[in-house]
mmCIF file of C-alpha atoms in Angstrom:
data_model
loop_
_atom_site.group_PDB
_atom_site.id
_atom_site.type_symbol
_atom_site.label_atom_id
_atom_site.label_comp_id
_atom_site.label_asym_id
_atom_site.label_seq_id
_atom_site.Cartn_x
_atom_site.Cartn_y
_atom_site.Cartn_z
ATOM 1 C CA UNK A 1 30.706 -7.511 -20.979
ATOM 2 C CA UNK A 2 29.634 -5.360 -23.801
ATOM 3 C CA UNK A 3 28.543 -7.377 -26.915
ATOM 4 C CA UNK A 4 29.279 -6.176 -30.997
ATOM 5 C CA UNK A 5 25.332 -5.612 -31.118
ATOM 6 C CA UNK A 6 25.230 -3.028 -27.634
ATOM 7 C CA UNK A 7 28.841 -1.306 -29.659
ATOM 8 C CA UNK A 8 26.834 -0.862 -32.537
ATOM 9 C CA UNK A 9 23.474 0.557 -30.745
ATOM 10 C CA UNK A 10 25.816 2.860 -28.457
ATOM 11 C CA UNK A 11 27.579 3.838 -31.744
ATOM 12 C CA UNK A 12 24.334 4.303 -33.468
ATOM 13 C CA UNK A 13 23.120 6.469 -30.508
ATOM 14 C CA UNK A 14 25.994 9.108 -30.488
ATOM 15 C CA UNK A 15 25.677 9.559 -34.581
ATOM 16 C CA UNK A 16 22.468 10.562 -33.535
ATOM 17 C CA UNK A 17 23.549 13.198 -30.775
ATOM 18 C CA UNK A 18 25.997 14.745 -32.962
ATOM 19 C CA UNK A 19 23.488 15.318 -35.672
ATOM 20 C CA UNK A 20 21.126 17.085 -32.976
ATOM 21 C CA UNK A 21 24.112 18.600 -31.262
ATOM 22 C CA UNK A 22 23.801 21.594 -33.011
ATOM 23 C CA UNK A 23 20.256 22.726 -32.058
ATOM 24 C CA UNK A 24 20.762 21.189 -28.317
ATOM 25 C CA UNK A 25 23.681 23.626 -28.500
ATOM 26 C CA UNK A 26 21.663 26.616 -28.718
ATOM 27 C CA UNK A 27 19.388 25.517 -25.382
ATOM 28 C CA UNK A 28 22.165 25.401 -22.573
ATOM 29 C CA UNK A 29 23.932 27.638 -21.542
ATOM 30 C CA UNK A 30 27.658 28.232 -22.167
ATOM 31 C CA UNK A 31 27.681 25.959 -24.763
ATOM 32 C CA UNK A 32 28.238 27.424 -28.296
ATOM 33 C CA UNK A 33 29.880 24.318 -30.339
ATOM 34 C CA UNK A 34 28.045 21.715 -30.875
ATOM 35 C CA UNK A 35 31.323 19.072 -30.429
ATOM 36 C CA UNK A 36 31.010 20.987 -26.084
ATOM 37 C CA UNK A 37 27.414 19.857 -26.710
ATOM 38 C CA UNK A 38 28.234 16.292 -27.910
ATOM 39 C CA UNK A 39 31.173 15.917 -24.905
ATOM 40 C CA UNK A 40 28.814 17.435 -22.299
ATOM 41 C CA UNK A 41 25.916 14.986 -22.889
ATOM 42 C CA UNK A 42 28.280 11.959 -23.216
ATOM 43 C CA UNK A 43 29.755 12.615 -19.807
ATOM 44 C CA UNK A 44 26.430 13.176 -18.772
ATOM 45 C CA UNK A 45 25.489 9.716 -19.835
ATOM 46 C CA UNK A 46 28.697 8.037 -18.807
ATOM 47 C CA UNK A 47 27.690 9.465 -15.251
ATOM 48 C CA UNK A 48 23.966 8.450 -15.340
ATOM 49 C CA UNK A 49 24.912 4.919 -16.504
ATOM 50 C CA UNK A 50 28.129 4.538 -14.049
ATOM 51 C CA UNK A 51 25.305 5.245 -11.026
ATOM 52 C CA UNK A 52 22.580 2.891 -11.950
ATOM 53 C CA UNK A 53 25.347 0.163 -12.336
ATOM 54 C CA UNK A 54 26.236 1.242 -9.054
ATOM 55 C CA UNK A 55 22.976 0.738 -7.483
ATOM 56 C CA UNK A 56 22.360 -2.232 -9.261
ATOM 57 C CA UNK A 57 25.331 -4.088 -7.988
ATOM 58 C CA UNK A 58 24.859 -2.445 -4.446
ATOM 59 C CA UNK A 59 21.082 -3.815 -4.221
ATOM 60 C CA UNK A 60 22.275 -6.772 -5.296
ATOM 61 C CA UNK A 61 25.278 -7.591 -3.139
ATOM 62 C CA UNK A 62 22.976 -6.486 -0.042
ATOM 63 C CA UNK A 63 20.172 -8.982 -1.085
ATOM 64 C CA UNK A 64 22.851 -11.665 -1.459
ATOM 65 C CA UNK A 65 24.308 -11.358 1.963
ATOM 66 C CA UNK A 66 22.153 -14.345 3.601
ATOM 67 C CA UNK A 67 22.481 -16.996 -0.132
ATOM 68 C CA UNK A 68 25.024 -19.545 -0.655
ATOM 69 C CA UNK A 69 27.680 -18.037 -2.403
ATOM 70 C CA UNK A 70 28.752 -21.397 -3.990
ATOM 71 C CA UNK A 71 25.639 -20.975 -5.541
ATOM 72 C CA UNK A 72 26.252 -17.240 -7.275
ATOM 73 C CA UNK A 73 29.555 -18.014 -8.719
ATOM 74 C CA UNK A 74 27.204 -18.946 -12.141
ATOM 75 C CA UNK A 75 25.294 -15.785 -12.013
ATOM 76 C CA UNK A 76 27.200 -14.295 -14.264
ATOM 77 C CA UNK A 77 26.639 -16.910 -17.497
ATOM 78 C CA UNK A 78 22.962 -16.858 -17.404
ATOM 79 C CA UNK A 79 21.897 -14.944 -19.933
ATOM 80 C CA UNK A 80 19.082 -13.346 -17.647
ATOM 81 C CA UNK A 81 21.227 -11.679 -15.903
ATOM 82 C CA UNK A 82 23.065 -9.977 -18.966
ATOM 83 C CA UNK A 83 19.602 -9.073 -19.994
ATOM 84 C CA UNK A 84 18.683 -7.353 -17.098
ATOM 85 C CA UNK A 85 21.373 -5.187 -16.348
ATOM 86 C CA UNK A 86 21.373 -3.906 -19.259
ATOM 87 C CA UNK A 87 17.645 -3.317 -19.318
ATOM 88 C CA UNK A 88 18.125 -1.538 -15.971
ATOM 89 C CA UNK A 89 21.139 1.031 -17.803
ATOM 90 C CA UNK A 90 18.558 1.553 -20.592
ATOM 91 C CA UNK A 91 15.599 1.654 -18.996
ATOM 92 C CA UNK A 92 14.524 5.544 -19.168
ATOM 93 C CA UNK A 93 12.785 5.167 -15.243
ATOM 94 C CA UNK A 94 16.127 5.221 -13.511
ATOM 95 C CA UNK A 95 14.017 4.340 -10.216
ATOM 96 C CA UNK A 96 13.735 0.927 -10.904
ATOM 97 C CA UNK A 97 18.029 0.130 -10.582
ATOM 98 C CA UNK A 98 16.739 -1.985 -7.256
ATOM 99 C CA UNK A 99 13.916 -3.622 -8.748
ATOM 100 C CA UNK A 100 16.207 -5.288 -11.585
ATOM 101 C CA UNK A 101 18.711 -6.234 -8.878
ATOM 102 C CA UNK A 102 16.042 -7.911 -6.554
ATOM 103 C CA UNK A 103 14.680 -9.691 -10.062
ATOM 104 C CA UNK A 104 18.121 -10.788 -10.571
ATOM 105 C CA UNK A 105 18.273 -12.633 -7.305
ATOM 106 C CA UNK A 106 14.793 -14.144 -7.534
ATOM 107 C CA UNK A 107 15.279 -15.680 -10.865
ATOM 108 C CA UNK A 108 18.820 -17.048 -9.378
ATOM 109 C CA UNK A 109 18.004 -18.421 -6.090
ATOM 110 C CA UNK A 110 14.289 -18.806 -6.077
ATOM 111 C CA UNK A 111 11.733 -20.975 -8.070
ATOM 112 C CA UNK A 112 10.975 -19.174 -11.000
ATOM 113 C CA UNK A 113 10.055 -21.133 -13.947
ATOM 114 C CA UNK A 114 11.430 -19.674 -17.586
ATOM 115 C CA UNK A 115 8.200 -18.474 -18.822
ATOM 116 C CA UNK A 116 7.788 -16.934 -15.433
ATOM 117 C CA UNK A 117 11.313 -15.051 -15.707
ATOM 118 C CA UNK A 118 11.406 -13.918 -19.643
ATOM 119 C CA UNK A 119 7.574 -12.882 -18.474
ATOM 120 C CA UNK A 120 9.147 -10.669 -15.654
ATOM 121 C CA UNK A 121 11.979 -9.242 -17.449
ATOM 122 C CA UNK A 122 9.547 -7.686 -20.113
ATOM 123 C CA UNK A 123 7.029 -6.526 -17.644
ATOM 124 C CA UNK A 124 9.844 -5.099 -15.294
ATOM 125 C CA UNK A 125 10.779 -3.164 -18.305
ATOM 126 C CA UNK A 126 6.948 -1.774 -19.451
ATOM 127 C CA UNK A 127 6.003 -0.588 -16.191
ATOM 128 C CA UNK A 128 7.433 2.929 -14.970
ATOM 129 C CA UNK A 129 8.150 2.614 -10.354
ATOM 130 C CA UNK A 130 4.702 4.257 -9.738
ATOM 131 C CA UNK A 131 3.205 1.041 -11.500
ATOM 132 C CA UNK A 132 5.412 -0.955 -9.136
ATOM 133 C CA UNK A 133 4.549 1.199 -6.564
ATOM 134 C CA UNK A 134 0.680 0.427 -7.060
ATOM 135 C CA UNK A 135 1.399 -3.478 -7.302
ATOM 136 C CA UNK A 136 3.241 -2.831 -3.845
ATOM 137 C CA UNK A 137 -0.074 -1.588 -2.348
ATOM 138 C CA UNK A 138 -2.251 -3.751 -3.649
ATOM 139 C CA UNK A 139 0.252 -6.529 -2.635
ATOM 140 C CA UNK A 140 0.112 -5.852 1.313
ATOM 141 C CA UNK A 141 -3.332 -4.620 0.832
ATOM 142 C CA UNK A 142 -4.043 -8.412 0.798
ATOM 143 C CA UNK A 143 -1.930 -9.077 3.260
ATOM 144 C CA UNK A 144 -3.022 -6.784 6.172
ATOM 145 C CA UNK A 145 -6.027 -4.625 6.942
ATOM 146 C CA UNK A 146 -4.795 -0.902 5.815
ATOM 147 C CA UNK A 147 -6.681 1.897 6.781
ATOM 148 C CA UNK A 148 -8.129 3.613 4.177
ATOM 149 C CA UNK A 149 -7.665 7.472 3.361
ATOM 150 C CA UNK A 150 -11.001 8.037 2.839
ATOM 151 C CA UNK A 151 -13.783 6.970 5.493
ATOM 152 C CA UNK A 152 -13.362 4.019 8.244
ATOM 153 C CA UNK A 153 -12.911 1.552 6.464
ATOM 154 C CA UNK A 154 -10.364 -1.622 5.275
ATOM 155 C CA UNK A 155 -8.069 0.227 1.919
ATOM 156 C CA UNK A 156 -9.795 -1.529 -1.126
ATOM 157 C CA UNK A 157 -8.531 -2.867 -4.235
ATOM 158 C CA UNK A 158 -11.120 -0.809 -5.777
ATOM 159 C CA UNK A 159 -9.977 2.171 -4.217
ATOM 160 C CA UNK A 160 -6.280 1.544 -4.982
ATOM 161 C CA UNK A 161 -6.899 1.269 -8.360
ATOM 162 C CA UNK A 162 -9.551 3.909 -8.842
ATOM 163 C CA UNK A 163 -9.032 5.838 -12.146
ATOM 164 C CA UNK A 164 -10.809 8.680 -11.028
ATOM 165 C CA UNK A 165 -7.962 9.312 -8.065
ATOM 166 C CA UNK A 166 -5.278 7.597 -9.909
ATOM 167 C CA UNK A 167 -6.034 10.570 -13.501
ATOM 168 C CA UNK A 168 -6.188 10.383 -16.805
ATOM 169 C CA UNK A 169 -2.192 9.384 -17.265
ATOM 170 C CA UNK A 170 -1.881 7.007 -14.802
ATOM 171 C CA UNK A 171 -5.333 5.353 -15.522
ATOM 172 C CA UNK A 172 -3.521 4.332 -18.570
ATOM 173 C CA UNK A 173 -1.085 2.129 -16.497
ATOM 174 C CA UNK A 174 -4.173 -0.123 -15.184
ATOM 175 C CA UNK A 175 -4.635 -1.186 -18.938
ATOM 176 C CA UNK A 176 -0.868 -2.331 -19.548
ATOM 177 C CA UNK A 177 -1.268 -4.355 -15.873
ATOM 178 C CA UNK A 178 -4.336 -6.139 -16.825
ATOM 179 C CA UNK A 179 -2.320 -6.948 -20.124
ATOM 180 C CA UNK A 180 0.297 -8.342 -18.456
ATOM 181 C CA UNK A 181 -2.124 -10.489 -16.353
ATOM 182 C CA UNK A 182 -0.692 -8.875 -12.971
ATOM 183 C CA UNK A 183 -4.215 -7.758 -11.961
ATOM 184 C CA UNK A 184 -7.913 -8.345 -13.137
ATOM 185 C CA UNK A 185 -10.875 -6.777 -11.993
ATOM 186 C CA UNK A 186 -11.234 -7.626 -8.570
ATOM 187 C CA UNK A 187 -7.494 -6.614 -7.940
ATOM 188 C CA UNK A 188 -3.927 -7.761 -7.896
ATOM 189 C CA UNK A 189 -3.622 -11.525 -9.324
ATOM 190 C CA UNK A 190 -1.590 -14.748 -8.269
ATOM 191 C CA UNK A 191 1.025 -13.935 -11.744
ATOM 192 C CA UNK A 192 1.053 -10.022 -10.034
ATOM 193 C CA UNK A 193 1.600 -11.433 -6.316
ATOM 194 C CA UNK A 194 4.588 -13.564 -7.755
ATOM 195 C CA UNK A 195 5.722 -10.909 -9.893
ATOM 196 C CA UNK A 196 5.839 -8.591 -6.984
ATOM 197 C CA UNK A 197 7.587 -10.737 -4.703
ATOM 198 C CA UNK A 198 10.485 -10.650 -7.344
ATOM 199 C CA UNK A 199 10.655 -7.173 -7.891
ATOM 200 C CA UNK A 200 10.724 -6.010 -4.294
ATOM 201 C CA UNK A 201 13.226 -7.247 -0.638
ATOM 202 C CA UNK A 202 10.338 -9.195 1.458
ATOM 203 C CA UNK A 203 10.706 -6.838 4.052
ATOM 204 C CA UNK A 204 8.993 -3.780 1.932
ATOM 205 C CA UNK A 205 6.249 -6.328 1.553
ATOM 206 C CA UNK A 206 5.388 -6.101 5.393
ATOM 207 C CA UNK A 207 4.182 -2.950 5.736
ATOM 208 C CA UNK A 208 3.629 0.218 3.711
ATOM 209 C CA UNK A 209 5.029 3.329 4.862
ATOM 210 C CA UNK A 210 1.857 5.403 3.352
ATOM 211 C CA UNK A 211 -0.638 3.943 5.516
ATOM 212 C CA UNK A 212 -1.715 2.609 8.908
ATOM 213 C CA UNK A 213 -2.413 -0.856 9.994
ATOM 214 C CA UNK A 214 -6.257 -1.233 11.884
ATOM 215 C CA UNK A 215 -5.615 -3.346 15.476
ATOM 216 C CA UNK A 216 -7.477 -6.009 15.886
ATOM 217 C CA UNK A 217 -10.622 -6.895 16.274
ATOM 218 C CA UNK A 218 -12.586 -4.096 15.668
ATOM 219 C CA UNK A 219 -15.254 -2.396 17.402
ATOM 220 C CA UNK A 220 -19.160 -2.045 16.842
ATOM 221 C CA UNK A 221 -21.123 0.973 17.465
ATOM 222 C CA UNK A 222 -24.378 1.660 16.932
ATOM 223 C CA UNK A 223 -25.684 4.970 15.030
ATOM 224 C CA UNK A 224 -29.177 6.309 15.357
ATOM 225 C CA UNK A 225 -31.491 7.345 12.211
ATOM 226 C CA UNK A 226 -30.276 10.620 11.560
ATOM 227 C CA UNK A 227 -26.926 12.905 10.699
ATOM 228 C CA UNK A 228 -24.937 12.680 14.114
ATOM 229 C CA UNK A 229 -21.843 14.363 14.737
ATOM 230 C CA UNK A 230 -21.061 12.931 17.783
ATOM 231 C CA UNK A 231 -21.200 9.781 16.770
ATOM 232 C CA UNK A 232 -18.754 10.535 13.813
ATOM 233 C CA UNK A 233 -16.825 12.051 16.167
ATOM 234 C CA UNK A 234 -16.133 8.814 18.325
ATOM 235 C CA UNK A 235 -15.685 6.271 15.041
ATOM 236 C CA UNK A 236 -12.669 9.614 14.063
ATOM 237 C CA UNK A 237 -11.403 9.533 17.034
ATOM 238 C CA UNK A 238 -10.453 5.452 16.931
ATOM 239 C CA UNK A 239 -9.793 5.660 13.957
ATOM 240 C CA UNK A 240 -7.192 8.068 14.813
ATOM 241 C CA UNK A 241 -5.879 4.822 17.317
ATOM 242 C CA UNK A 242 -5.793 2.552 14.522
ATOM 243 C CA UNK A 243 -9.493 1.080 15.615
ATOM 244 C CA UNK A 244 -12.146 0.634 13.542
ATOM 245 C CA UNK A 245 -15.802 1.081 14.268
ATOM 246 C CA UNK A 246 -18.078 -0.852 12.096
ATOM 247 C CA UNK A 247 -21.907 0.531 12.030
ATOM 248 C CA UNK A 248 -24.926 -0.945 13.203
ATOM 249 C CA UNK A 249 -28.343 0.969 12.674
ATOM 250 C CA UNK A 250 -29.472 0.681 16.477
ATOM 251 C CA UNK A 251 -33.137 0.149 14.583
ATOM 252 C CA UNK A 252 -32.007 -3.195 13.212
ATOM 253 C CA UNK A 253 -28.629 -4.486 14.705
ATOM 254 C CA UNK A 254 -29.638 -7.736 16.005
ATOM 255 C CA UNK A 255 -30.542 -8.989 12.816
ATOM 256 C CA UNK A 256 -26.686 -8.625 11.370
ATOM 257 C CA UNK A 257 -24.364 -7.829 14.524
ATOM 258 C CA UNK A 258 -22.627 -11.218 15.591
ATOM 259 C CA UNK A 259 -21.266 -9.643 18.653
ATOM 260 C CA UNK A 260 -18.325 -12.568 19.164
ATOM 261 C CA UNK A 261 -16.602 -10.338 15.410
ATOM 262 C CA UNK A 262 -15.769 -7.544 18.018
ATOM 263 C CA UNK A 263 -14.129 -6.635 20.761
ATOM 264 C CA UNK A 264 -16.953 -3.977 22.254
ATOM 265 C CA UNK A 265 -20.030 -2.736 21.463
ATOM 266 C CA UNK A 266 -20.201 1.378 21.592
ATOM 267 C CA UNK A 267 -23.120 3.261 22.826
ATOM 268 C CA UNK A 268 -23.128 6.782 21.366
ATOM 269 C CA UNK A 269 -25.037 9.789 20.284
ATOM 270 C CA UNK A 270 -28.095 10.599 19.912
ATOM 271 C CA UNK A 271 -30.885 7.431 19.444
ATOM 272 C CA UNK A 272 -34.209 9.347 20.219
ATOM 273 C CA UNK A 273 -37.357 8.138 18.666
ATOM 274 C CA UNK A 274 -37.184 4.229 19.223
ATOM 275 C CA UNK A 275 -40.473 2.373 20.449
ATOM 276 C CA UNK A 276 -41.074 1.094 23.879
ATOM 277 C CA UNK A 277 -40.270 -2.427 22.210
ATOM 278 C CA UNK A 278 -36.641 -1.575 21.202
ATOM 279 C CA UNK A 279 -36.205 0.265 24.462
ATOM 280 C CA UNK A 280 -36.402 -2.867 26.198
ATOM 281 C CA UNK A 281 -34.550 -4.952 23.611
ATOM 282 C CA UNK A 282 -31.414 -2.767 24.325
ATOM 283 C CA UNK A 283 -32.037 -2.996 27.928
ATOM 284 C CA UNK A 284 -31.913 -7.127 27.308
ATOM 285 C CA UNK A 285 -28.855 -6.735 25.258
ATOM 286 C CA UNK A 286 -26.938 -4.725 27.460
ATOM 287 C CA UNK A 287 -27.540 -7.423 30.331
ATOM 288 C CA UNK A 288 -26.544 -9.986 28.610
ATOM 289 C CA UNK A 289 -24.026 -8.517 27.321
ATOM 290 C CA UNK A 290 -22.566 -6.144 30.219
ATOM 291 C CA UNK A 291 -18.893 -7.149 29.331
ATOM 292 C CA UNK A 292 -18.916 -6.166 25.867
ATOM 293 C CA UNK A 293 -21.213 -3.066 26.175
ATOM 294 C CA UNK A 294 -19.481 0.928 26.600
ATOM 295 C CA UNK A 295 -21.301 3.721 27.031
ATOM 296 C CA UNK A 296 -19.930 6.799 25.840
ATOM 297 C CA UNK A 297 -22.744 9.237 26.237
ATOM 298 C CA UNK A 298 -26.577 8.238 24.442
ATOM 299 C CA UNK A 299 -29.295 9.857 24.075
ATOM 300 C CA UNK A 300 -33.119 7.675 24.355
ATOM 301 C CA UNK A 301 -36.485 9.500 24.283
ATOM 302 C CA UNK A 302 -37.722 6.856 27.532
ATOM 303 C CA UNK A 303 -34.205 5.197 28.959
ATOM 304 C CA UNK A 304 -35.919 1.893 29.993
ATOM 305 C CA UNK A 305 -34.350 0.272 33.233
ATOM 306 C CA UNK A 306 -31.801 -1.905 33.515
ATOM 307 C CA UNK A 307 -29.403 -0.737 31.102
ATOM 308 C CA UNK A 308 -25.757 -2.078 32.132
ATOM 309 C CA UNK A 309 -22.697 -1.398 31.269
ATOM 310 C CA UNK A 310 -18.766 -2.267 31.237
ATOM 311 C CA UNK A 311 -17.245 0.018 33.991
ATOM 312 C CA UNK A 312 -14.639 2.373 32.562
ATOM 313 C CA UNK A 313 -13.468 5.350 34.944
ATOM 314 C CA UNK A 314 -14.082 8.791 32.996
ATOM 315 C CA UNK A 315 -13.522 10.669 36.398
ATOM 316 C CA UNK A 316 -10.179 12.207 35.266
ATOM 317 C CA UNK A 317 -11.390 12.515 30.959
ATOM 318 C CA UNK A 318 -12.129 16.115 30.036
ATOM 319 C CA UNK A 319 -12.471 15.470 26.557
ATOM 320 C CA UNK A 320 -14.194 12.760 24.189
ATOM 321 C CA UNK A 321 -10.404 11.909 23.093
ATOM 322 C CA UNK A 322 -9.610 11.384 26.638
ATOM 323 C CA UNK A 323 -12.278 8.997 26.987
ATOM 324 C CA UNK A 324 -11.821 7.400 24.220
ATOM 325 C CA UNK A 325 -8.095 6.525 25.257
ATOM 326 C CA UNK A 326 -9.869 5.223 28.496
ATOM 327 C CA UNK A 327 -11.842 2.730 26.572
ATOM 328 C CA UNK A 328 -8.962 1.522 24.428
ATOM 329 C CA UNK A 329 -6.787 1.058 27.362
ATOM 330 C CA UNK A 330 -9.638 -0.553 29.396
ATOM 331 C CA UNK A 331 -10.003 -2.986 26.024
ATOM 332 C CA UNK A 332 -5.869 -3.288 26.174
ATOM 333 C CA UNK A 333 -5.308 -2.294 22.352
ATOM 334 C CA UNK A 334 -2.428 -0.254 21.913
ATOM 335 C CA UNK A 335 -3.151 3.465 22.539
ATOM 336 C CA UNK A 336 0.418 4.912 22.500
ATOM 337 C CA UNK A 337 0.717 6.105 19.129
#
């Protein structure tokens, strides 16, 4: 399969080795000739190249298993596919064997138009696996709601792409993607969803093995005025269930809290220094709303009457966490994880 041009590159290559053989010589080890030198790194190469072939044709005989085979027996006399395995021998991020085979497969049996494949190929070969890697993530991040490393909420674009966690290097990266047109500011693009559906087997496009889906729906809770550990205490401890807690100010919720977007309301810490007036419009809320309203421990300066709640047994909960579980199994989201 070798052409006259990839003879003459490959001899170009080793004139080049034996000219630096000498002074490569002198850095390893039990090797004082430079012609050792020259035979040592041209086994070495012979070896590197022989495995990403092998992974290469391995990826891509397991992606083929479920295509028409009368369909394949072309693959070989598109030029495409010449081009890309030998990008993926060349190609200095050895990391990225599978993502040339599951390219190859996509440009064969799926709908890419030309522009769209010659477009690939060049991208595939400008962007290192953690650049893949980060198209991935930003890939499912669209699809599902991941929870985010950092706080209680849904992973964000921004936050995927942030150069102040991604550093100075890898910042760099975000410039050759938005050059390629795979993302723009507000995140991955249409061109980068395609291109990452031809790079990677569907099934690593389900979930992401770095982070956490959030069940669904969530759950409100209301927070009081000031600093309250407790109540941080209950939104970590969900969170450590997969279930989200999104804050309400209890000064101002009924002006933003559509109560139908959640599964519960939560009632805790500490919400001293309300009037008499907002006393008795949580009092009407919670009656109204008995079936969707938990308490897990509040504190009011005057508790007005008639406060009502969703019955949840605690009787046998020693700990927050325990009660916490009680409420999640009482709401029937999945608690054993």
């Amino acid at each position: 399969m070798s052409t006259h041009k990839d003879k003459e590159a490959s001899s170009k290559f080793w004139k080049k080795i034996e000219r630096a053989a000498l002074p490569i010589a002198e850095l390893i080890p039990g090797i004082d000739k430079a012609a050792a030198a020259v035979k040592a790194l041209n086994e070495y190469y012979d070896e590197q190249k022989a495995e990403r072939i092998k992974r290469y044709s391995e990826a891509l005989l397991t992606w083929v298993e479920d295509v028409d085979f009368s369909t394949a027996k072309n693959l070989a006399e598109e030029i495409e596919y010449a081009d890309l395995l030998q990008a993926c021998i060349n190609d200095s991020d050895g990391s990225k064997a599978e993502a040339y085979a599951q390219l190859t497969i996509a440009m064969k049996f799926g709908s890419l138009e030309r522009d769209y494949r010659r477009h690939f190929i060049l991208s595939l070969k400008q962007l290192t696996y953690d650049d893949l890697a980060l198209l991935r993530l930003s890939y499912i991040a669209t699809k599902a709601d991941l929870i985010s490393k950092q706080g209680n909420g849904i992973l964000s674009t921004s936050e995927i792409f942030d150069r102040h966690r991604l550093g100075p290097i890898r910042s760099l990266s975000l410039n050759t993607l938005v050059q390629l047109g795979l993302t723009k500011p507000e995140g991955i693009s249409d061109l980068g969803k395609t291109f990452v559906e031809s790079v990677f087997p569907r099934e690593k496009l389900l979930s992401h093995e770095s982070f956490d889906v959030w069940q669904d729906p969530p759950l409100a809770i209301l927070t009081g005025e000031k600093k309250d550990s407790y109540n941080d205490s209950v939104i970590s401890h969900f969170k450590n269930l997969r279930i989200r807690c999104v804050q309400f100010p209890i000064t101002s919720y009924s002006k933003s809290l559509n109560i139908n977007d959640f599964k519960a309301v939560i009632f805790a810490g500490d919400y001293e220094g309300l009037t008499y007036g907002q006393h008795q419009e949580l009092s009407n809320f919670t009656n109204h709303n008995t079936y969707k309203c938990i308490n897990l421990g509040y504190r009011l300066s005057d508790s007005p009457s008639g406060m009502a709640f969703l019955h949840i047994d605690y009787e046998d909960c020693k700990a927050i966490k325990d009660k916490i579980r009680a409420v999640a199994r009482k709401l029937n989201y999945v608690i054993d994880i």
